Amino acid sequence: MARSARARGAVRASGRRHLRKRRLATIAAGRDRGVIVASFTADWYAARAAGVVAYLLLSSSVALGLLLAGKERLDRWPRFALEDVHRFAGLLAGWFIALHVLAIGIDSQAHIGLAEMIVPFSAHYRPLWTGLGIVAAELLVALAISNHYRKQLSHLVWRRLHYLNFGVWLAATAHGLGAGTDSGSGWLLMLYAASTTTVAALAVRRFARHERASSRPRRPEAAGLESAKT
């Protein structure tokens, strides 16, 4: 009896190991063919959902930041309200990224270690794309710390650091498209297309306005004040 119980336990353990390997291989193969692969655990569902929500919040925060930085006329909403929404969306994105990472870490079948979640490009599953996600998350943490000490930084330094949020968003977009197991599905591709189109349009508009303002000749009184200073 004891021997048969041990044999059954060994068979079950071997089956679980085989299932983990098959799951990762199936995810990779299905992603290559653009097929949606169903996950086997609630943790994996939570990780995927948290990742999508985090990306939506991050895209919203970046879009609002570009809108506010462009000095657009905002007739419908008070500027201070949009600034609060911009900050709150960024904060919520950070929390959902943390939930995304935690859910992957506790998933018993993913077998992704702590080092793989901290060191970029060291993961066994799609190292380039998962590495970009880790870079985005760690940059976001660094930006949150710099934002906390904003009063100790000059406005120029803080502003230049703040521009890294755009890099975070780009890395997160590449991570979602390259490593996400659902990124081949139509609804998620539409979400990525809408987000990238919105952010790209606002970025082009923002920098075009900046170029026009830079090339505009200064007013005579401003030039006179400048010469008086020298």
Short mmCIF file of C-alpha atoms in Angstrom, two decimals:
data_model
loop_
_atom_site.label_atom_id
_atom_site.label_comp_id
_atom_site.label_asym_id
_atom_site.label_seq_id
_atom_site.Cartn_x
_atom_site.Cartn_y
_atom_site.Cartn_z
CA MET A 1 0.00 0.00 0.00
CA ALA A 2 2.71 2.47 1.03
CA ARG A 3 4.78 1.57 -2.03
CA SER A 4 1.82 2.09 -4.38
CA ALA A 5 1.00 5.43 -2.69
CA ARG A 6 4.59 6.60 -3.21
CA ALA A 7 4.41 5.47 -6.82
CA ARG A 8 1.19 7.41 -7.36
CA GLY A 9 2.77 10.49 -5.72
CA ALA A 10 5.81 10.24 -7.99
CA VAL A 11 3.57 9.94 -11.05
CA ARG A 12 1.56 13.01 -9.98
CA ALA A 13 4.75 15.04 -9.37
CA SER A 14 6.12 13.99 -12.75
CA GLY A 15 2.82 14.94 -14.35
CA ARG A 16 2.89 18.40 -12.75
CA ARG A 17 6.44 19.01 -14.00
CA HIS A 18 5.46 17.89 -17.47
CA LEU A 19 2.38 20.14 -17.36
CA ARG A 20 4.49 23.19 -16.41
CA LYS A 21 6.89 22.56 -19.29
CA ARG A 22 4.06 21.96 -21.72
CA ARG A 23 2.26 25.09 -20.55
CA LEU A 24 5.25 27.37 -21.17
CA ALA A 25 5.95 25.70 -24.52
CA THR A 26 2.29 26.03 -25.54
CA ILE A 27 2.21 29.70 -24.54
CA ALA A 28 5.34 30.40 -26.58
CA ALA A 29 4.12 28.43 -29.60
CA GLY A 30 0.66 29.93 -29.45
CA ARG A 31 2.04 33.44 -29.15
CA ASP A 32 4.23 32.88 -32.22
CA ARG A 33 1.15 31.88 -34.24
CA GLY A 34 -1.02 34.66 -32.82
CA VAL A 35 -3.20 32.13 -30.99
CA ILE A 36 -4.84 32.94 -27.65
CA VAL A 37 -3.62 30.40 -25.12
CA ALA A 38 -5.77 29.79 -22.06
CA SER A 39 -4.01 29.93 -18.76
CA PHE A 40 -4.38 27.18 -16.20
CA THR A 41 -4.35 29.17 -12.96
CA ALA A 42 -6.18 32.08 -11.38
CA ASP A 43 -2.78 33.70 -10.67
CA TRP A 44 -2.04 33.84 -14.38
CA TYR A 45 -5.45 35.36 -15.12
CA ALA A 46 -4.77 37.98 -12.42
CA ALA A 47 -1.34 38.75 -13.88
CA ARG A 48 -2.74 39.24 -17.36
CA ALA A 49 -5.66 41.39 -16.20
CA ALA A 50 -3.43 43.54 -13.98
CA GLY A 51 -0.97 44.02 -16.85
CA VAL A 52 -3.69 45.24 -19.23
CA VAL A 53 -5.18 47.61 -16.63
CA ALA A 54 -1.72 48.95 -15.77
CA TYR A 55 -1.03 49.64 -19.44
CA LEU A 56 -4.35 51.49 -19.86
CA LEU A 57 -3.64 53.62 -16.79
CA LEU A 58 -0.07 54.33 -17.90
CA SER A 59 -1.27 55.32 -21.39
CA SER A 60 -3.90 57.62 -19.88
CA SER A 61 -1.32 59.24 -17.59
CA VAL A 62 1.15 59.80 -20.46
CA ALA A 63 -1.59 61.18 -22.74
CA LEU A 64 -2.76 63.61 -20.05
CA GLY A 65 0.83 64.62 -19.35
CA LEU A 66 1.39 65.46 -23.02
CA LEU A 67 -1.89 67.36 -23.13
CA LEU A 68 -0.98 69.40 -20.06
CA ALA A 69 2.60 70.01 -21.20
CA GLY A 70 1.33 71.32 -24.53
CA LYS A 71 -0.45 74.22 -22.82
CA GLU A 72 -3.68 73.28 -24.56
CA ARG A 73 -6.82 75.27 -23.87
CA LEU A 74 -8.94 73.02 -21.71
CA ASP A 75 -12.40 74.54 -21.66
CA ARG A 76 -14.39 71.58 -20.37
CA TRP A 77 -12.21 70.59 -17.43
CA PRO A 78 -10.23 72.68 -14.94
CA ARG A 79 -6.50 72.27 -15.43
CA PHE A 80 -5.88 71.38 -11.77
CA ALA A 81 -8.44 68.54 -12.01
CA LEU A 82 -6.66 67.04 -15.03
CA GLU A 83 -3.33 67.35 -13.22
CA ASP A 84 -4.79 65.39 -10.31
CA VAL A 85 -6.15 62.72 -12.68
CA HIS A 86 -2.73 62.55 -14.40
CA ARG A 87 -0.95 61.94 -11.09
CA PHE A 88 -3.58 59.51 -9.79
CA ALA A 89 -3.53 57.45 -13.01
CA GLY A 90 0.26 57.17 -12.75
CA LEU A 91 0.00 56.08 -9.11
CA LEU A 92 -2.66 53.48 -9.91
CA ALA A 93 -0.56 52.20 -12.81
CA GLY A 94 2.28 51.58 -10.36
CA TRP A 95 0.01 49.57 -8.06
CA PHE A 96 -1.33 47.44 -10.89
CA ILE A 97 2.21 46.82 -12.15
CA ALA A 98 3.08 45.61 -8.64
CA LEU A 99 0.02 43.32 -8.71
CA HIS A 100 1.04 42.07 -12.17
CA VAL A 101 4.54 41.17 -10.94
CA LEU A 102 3.25 39.63 -7.69
CA ALA A 103 0.73 37.43 -9.51
CA ILE A 104 3.44 36.14 -11.85
CA GLY A 105 5.76 35.52 -8.91
CA ILE A 106 3.25 33.42 -6.95
CA ASP A 107 1.99 31.46 -9.97
CA SER A 108 2.99 27.89 -9.16
CA GLN A 109 3.21 26.88 -12.81
CA ALA A 110 5.07 29.86 -14.31
CA HIS A 111 8.26 29.09 -12.35
CA ILE A 112 9.71 32.59 -12.74
CA GLY A 113 12.22 33.27 -9.99
CA LEU A 114 12.91 36.48 -8.08
CA ALA A 115 16.16 37.13 -9.95
CA GLU A 116 14.36 36.83 -13.29
CA MET A 117 11.81 39.41 -12.13
CA ILE A 118 14.50 41.88 -11.00
CA VAL A 119 17.34 41.49 -13.51
CA PRO A 120 16.30 42.62 -17.00
CA PHE A 121 16.71 40.19 -19.92
CA SER A 122 17.49 37.21 -17.65
CA ALA A 123 14.09 35.45 -17.88
CA HIS A 124 13.82 32.12 -19.65
CA TYR A 125 10.56 33.18 -21.34
CA ARG A 126 11.06 35.76 -24.14
CA PRO A 127 13.99 37.51 -22.40
CA LEU A 128 13.98 40.61 -24.63
CA TRP A 129 10.31 41.43 -24.19
CA THR A 130 10.10 40.50 -20.51
CA GLY A 131 13.32 42.48 -19.97
CA LEU A 132 11.72 45.59 -21.45
CA GLY A 133 8.84 45.18 -19.01
CA ILE A 134 11.26 44.97 -16.09
CA VAL A 135 13.12 48.06 -17.33
CA ALA A 136 9.80 49.94 -17.56
CA ALA A 137 8.78 48.92 -14.04
CA GLU A 138 12.14 49.83 -12.51
CA LEU A 139 12.23 53.17 -14.32
CA LEU A 140 8.75 53.90 -12.99
CA VAL A 141 9.94 53.21 -9.44
CA ALA A 142 12.91 55.56 -9.96
CA LEU A 143 10.59 58.27 -11.30
CA ALA A 144 8.25 57.83 -8.33
CA ILE A 145 11.21 58.36 -5.98
CA SER A 146 12.31 61.47 -7.89
CA ASN A 147 8.74 62.78 -7.76
CA HIS A 148 8.72 62.29 -3.99
CA TYR A 149 11.84 64.48 -3.69
CA ARG A 150 10.64 66.99 -6.27
CA LYS A 151 11.09 69.95 -3.93
CA GLN A 152 14.78 69.10 -3.51
CA LEU A 153 15.33 69.06 -7.30
CA SER A 154 15.51 71.99 -9.67
CA HIS A 155 12.55 72.34 -12.00
CA LEU A 156 14.76 71.67 -15.04
CA VAL A 157 16.14 68.42 -13.58
CA TRP A 158 12.71 67.23 -12.51
CA ARG A 159 11.21 68.08 -15.91
CA ARG A 160 13.91 66.17 -17.78
CA LEU A 161 13.44 63.18 -15.51
CA HIS A 162 9.70 63.41 -16.06
CA TYR A 163 10.22 62.96 -19.81
CA LEU A 164 11.40 59.41 -19.02
CA ASN A 165 7.73 58.52 -18.50
CA PHE A 166 7.46 58.45 -22.28
CA GLY A 167 10.30 55.90 -22.38
CA VAL A 168 8.51 53.85 -19.71
CA TRP A 169 5.38 53.83 -21.85
CA LEU A 170 7.31 52.79 -24.99
CA ALA A 171 9.01 49.92 -23.13
CA ALA A 172 5.68 48.84 -21.61
CA THR A 173 4.06 48.84 -25.07
CA ALA A 174 6.83 46.66 -26.51
CA HIS A 175 6.63 44.37 -23.46
CA GLY A 176 2.89 43.89 -23.81
CA LEU A 177 3.05 43.18 -27.53
CA GLY A 178 6.07 40.89 -27.31
CA ALA A 179 5.52 39.00 -24.05
CA GLY A 180 1.76 39.14 -23.52
CA THR A 181 0.00 35.82 -24.09
CA ASP A 182 -3.16 37.65 -25.21
CA SER A 183 -1.54 40.19 -27.53
CA GLY A 184 -2.59 38.25 -30.62
CA SER A 185 -6.29 38.71 -29.81
CA GLY A 186 -8.26 41.29 -31.77
CA TRP A 187 -9.61 43.30 -28.83
CA LEU A 188 -6.16 43.73 -27.30
CA LEU A 189 -4.59 44.72 -30.63
CA MET A 190 -7.31 47.37 -30.96
CA LEU A 191 -6.51 48.60 -27.46
CA TYR A 192 -2.79 48.88 -28.27
CA ALA A 193 -3.57 50.59 -31.58
CA ALA A 194 -5.87 53.14 -29.92
CA SER A 195 -3.35 53.85 -27.14
CA THR A 196 -0.34 54.24 -29.44
CA THR A 197 -2.29 56.39 -31.92
CA THR A 198 -3.51 58.71 -29.15
CA VAL A 199 -0.13 59.08 -27.47
CA ALA A 200 1.73 59.46 -30.78
CA ALA A 201 -0.71 62.13 -32.02
CA LEU A 202 -0.42 64.11 -28.78
CA ALA A 203 3.38 63.79 -28.82
CA VAL A 204 3.63 65.05 -32.41
CA ARG A 205 1.27 67.93 -31.63
CA ARG A 206 3.18 68.79 -28.48
CA PHE A 207 6.60 68.90 -30.14
CA ALA A 208 5.24 70.70 -33.22
CA ARG A 209 3.86 73.45 -30.99
CA HIS A 210 7.19 73.60 -29.17
CA GLU A 211 9.08 74.00 -32.47
CA ARG A 212 6.72 76.75 -33.64
CA ALA A 213 7.10 78.58 -30.34
CA SER A 214 10.91 78.30 -30.52
CA SER A 215 11.09 79.62 -34.09
CA ARG A 216 8.68 82.51 -33.44
CA PRO A 217 10.52 85.89 -33.30
CA ARG A 218 10.59 87.54 -29.92
CA ARG A 219 8.57 90.66 -29.28
CA PRO A 220 10.52 93.96 -29.51
CA GLU A 221 9.97 94.77 -25.85
CA ALA A 222 11.33 91.36 -24.83
CA ALA A 223 14.39 91.91 -27.00
CA GLY A 224 14.85 95.37 -25.48
CA LEU A 225 14.72 93.97 -21.97
CA GLU A 226 17.29 91.34 -22.91
CA SER A 227 19.69 93.97 -24.32
CA ALA A 228 19.18 96.15 -21.24
CA LYS A 229 20.22 93.23 -19.03
CA THR A 230 23.46 92.82 -20.96
#
